[in-house]
mmCIF file of C-alpha atoms in Angstrom:
data_model
loop_
_atom_site.group_PDB
_atom_site.id
_atom_site.type_symbol
_atom_site.label_atom_id
_atom_site.label_comp_id
_atom_site.label_asym_id
_atom_site.label_seq_id
_atom_site.Cartn_x
_atom_site.Cartn_y
_atom_site.Cartn_z
ATOM 1 C CA MET A 1 -12.529 87.027 26.258
ATOM 2 C CA ARG A 2 -13.761 85.717 23.071
ATOM 3 C CA LYS A 3 -10.224 85.037 21.933
ATOM 4 C CA GLU A 4 -9.525 82.982 25.000
ATOM 5 C CA SER A 5 -12.673 80.981 24.550
ATOM 6 C CA ALA A 6 -12.000 80.615 20.833
ATOM 7 C CA ASN A 7 -8.482 79.405 21.356
ATOM 8 C CA PRO A 8 -9.373 76.478 23.586
ATOM 9 C CA LYS A 9 -12.093 75.438 21.135
ATOM 10 C CA GLN A 10 -9.694 75.753 18.263
ATOM 11 C CA LYS A 11 -7.085 73.767 20.197
ATOM 12 C CA ASP A 12 -9.651 71.080 20.932
ATOM 13 C CA ARG A 13 -10.658 71.045 17.293
ATOM 14 C CA SER A 14 -7.037 70.889 16.165
ATOM 15 C CA GLN A 15 -6.394 68.094 18.628
ATOM 16 C CA GLU A 16 -9.468 66.217 17.410
ATOM 17 C CA GLU A 17 -8.356 66.682 13.788
ATOM 18 C CA ALA A 18 -4.894 65.379 14.673
ATOM 19 C CA GLU A 19 -6.393 62.385 16.458
ATOM 20 C CA LEU A 20 -8.718 61.825 13.507
ATOM 21 C CA ALA A 21 -5.760 61.948 11.107
ATOM 22 C CA THR A 22 -3.885 59.474 13.311
ATOM 23 C CA VAL A 23 -6.873 57.141 13.393
ATOM 24 C CA LYS A 24 -7.233 57.434 9.590
ATOM 25 C CA GLU A 25 -3.550 56.539 9.156
ATOM 26 C CA GLU A 26 -3.911 53.550 11.472
ATOM 27 C CA MET A 27 -7.005 52.454 9.561
ATOM 28 C CA LYS A 28 -5.114 52.768 6.253
ATOM 29 C CA ARG A 29 -2.219 50.685 7.623
ATOM 30 C CA HIS A 30 -4.629 48.140 9.040
ATOM 31 C CA TYR A 31 -6.514 47.974 5.727
ATOM 32 C CA THR A 32 -3.238 47.609 3.812
ATOM 33 C CA GLN A 33 -2.182 44.790 6.138
ATOM 34 C CA ILE A 34 -5.552 43.084 5.647
ATOM 35 C CA GLU A 35 -5.138 43.368 1.857
ATOM 36 C CA LEU A 36 -1.645 41.868 2.082
ATOM 37 C CA ASN A 37 -2.934 39.013 4.235
ATOM 38 C CA LYS A 38 -5.776 38.470 1.778
ATOM 39 C CA LYS A 39 -3.373 38.276 -1.180
ATOM 40 C CA GLU A 40 -1.104 35.925 0.738
ATOM 41 C CA LEU A 41 -4.019 33.629 1.556
ATOM 42 C CA GLU A 42 -5.192 33.729 -2.061
ATOM 43 C CA CYS A 43 -1.700 32.747 -3.184
ATOM 44 C CA GLN A 44 -1.613 29.914 -0.684
ATOM 45 C CA LEU A 45 -5.020 28.730 -1.832
ATOM 46 C CA GLY A 46 -3.879 28.951 -5.435
ATOM 47 C CA VAL A 47 -0.821 26.847 -4.648
ATOM 48 C CA GLY A 48 -3.017 24.410 -2.743
ATOM 49 C CA GLN A 49 -5.369 24.132 -5.688
ATOM 50 C CA MET A 50 -2.422 23.634 -8.015
ATOM 51 C CA MET A 51 -1.015 20.952 -5.737
ATOM 52 C CA GLY A 52 -4.406 19.274 -5.502
ATOM 53 C CA PRO A 53 -4.304 17.795 -9.008
ATOM 54 C CA SER A 54 -0.688 16.709 -8.573
ATOM 55 C CA LEU A 55 -1.593 15.041 -5.298
ATOM 56 C CA SER A 56 -4.465 13.282 -6.978
ATOM 57 C CA MET A 57 -2.077 12.280 -9.785
ATOM 58 C CA GLU A 58 0.314 10.929 -7.168
ATOM 59 C CA HIS A 59 -2.617 9.150 -5.555
ATOM 60 C CA ARG A 60 -3.595 7.625 -8.909
ATOM 61 C CA LEU A 61 -0.007 6.601 -9.556
ATOM 62 C CA ILE A 62 0.204 4.964 -6.137
ATOM 63 C CA GLN A 63 -3.108 3.191 -6.780
ATOM 64 C CA GLN A 64 -1.804 1.900 -10.126
ATOM 65 C CA GLN A 65 1.377 0.666 -8.472
ATOM 66 C CA GLN A 66 -0.664 -0.996 -5.746
ATOM 67 C CA GLU A 67 -2.839 -2.707 -8.373
ATOM 68 C CA GLN A 68 0.296 -3.932 -10.157
ATOM 69 C CA LEU A 69 1.650 -5.293 -6.879
ATOM 70 C CA ASP A 70 -1.673 -7.005 -6.187
ATOM 71 C CA GLN A 71 -1.591 -8.598 -9.650
ATOM 72 C CA GLU A 72 1.983 -9.768 -9.131
ATOM 73 C CA MET A 73 1.086 -11.225 -5.739
ATOM 74 C CA ARG A 74 -1.893 -13.074 -7.234
ATOM 75 C CA LYS A 75 0.327 -14.328 -10.054
ATOM 76 C CA LEU A 76 2.957 -15.554 -7.576
ATOM 77 C CA ARG A 77 0.306 -17.266 -5.480
ATOM 78 C CA THR A 78 -1.094 -18.966 -8.575
ATOM 79 C CA GLU A 79 2.374 -20.003 -9.755
ATOM 80 C CA THR A 80 3.314 -21.192 -6.286
ATOM 81 C CA SER A 81 0.063 -23.083 -6.038
ATOM 82 C CA ALA A 82 0.627 -24.571 -9.498
ATOM 83 C CA GLU A 83 4.216 -25.496 -8.600
ATOM 84 C CA HIS A 84 3.036 -26.994 -5.333
ATOM 85 C CA HIS A 85 0.369 -28.943 -7.195
ATOM 86 C CA ALA A 86 2.951 -30.103 -9.753
ATOM 87 C CA LYS A 87 5.249 -31.226 -6.935
ATOM 88 C CA GLN A 88 2.377 -33.062 -5.279
ATOM 89 C CA VAL A 89 1.537 -34.778 -8.578
ATOM 90 C CA ASP A 90 5.213 -35.654 -9.057
ATOM 91 C CA VAL A 91 5.484 -37.032 -5.530
ATOM 92 C CA THR A 92 2.247 -38.962 -5.984
ATOM 93 C CA ALA A 93 3.516 -40.401 -9.274
ATOM 94 C CA ARG A 94 6.806 -41.407 -7.667
ATOM 95 C CA ILE A 95 4.997 -43.012 -4.751
ATOM 96 C CA GLY A 96 2.863 -44.887 -7.278
ATOM 97 C CA LEU A 97 5.991 -46.117 -9.092
ATOM 98 C CA ILE A 98 7.575 -47.197 -5.808
ATOM 99 C CA ASP A 99 4.377 -49.043 -4.818
ATOM 100 C CA GLU A 100 4.323 -50.772 -8.201
ATOM 101 C CA LEU A 101 7.984 -51.720 -7.840
ATOM 102 C CA LEU A 102 7.343 -53.061 -4.331
ATOM 103 C CA GLN A 103 4.447 -55.151 -5.638
ATOM 104 C CA ARG A 104 6.678 -56.581 -8.391
ATOM 105 C CA VAL A 105 9.388 -57.395 -5.860
ATOM 106 C CA GLU A 106 6.834 -59.027 -3.541
ATOM 107 C CA THR A 107 5.384 -60.977 -6.470
ATOM 108 C CA GLU A 108 8.843 -62.153 -7.552
ATOM 109 C CA LEU A 109 9.700 -63.075 -3.959
ATOM 110 C CA ALA A 110 6.425 -64.959 -3.637
ATOM 111 C CA LYS A 111 7.128 -66.793 -6.923
ATOM 112 C CA GLU A 112 10.658 -67.623 -5.775
ATOM 113 C CA MET A 113 9.375 -68.825 -2.399
ATOM 114 C CA ALA A 114 6.722 -70.920 -4.138
ATOM 115 C CA LEU A 115 9.353 -72.361 -6.492
ATOM 116 C CA ARG A 116 11.678 -73.193 -3.589
ATOM 117 C CA GLN A 117 8.812 -74.756 -1.679
ATOM 118 C CA HIS A 118 7.914 -76.782 -4.751
ATOM 119 C CA ASN A 119 11.547 -77.847 -5.200
ATOM 120 C CA LEU A 120 11.800 -78.788 -1.537
ATOM 121 C CA GLU A 121 8.643 -80.848 -1.751
ATOM 122 C CA THR A 122 9.835 -82.477 -4.932
ATOM 123 C CA ASN A 123 13.233 -83.253 -3.429
ATOM 124 C CA HIS A 124 11.577 -84.542 -0.298
ATOM 125 C CA GLU A 125 9.332 -86.835 -2.335
ATOM 126 C CA ASN A 126 12.273 -88.065 -4.317
ATOM 127 C CA LEU A 127 14.181 -88.841 -1.185
ATOM 128 C CA GLN A 128 11.352 -90.866 0.249
#
């Protein structure tokens, strides 16, 4: 009877050892998978860190380009404003010349009218 009682215990023990071996294998595979995931994440982080400086370089480059565009826009506004001012001065000068010319014409017309009036009066006096 001892053999019969020993056999079931030995079978249970063998079964437990087999289950333990299976669990150990699963743990090893799980651990290996975790290590692979860890290395993959480290690689991704490394790439991210490497891309970080290039992104900041791109950011700096974009900022420089934006500053250049801002300077060009300010320059164009200043030039446009200066051109507009120059045109206004030119128009004002031309208006001044036209006003002066009109005054000369009016003065000459007034002189001519005064001369005609004087001639008419003189002729009228002579006729009387």
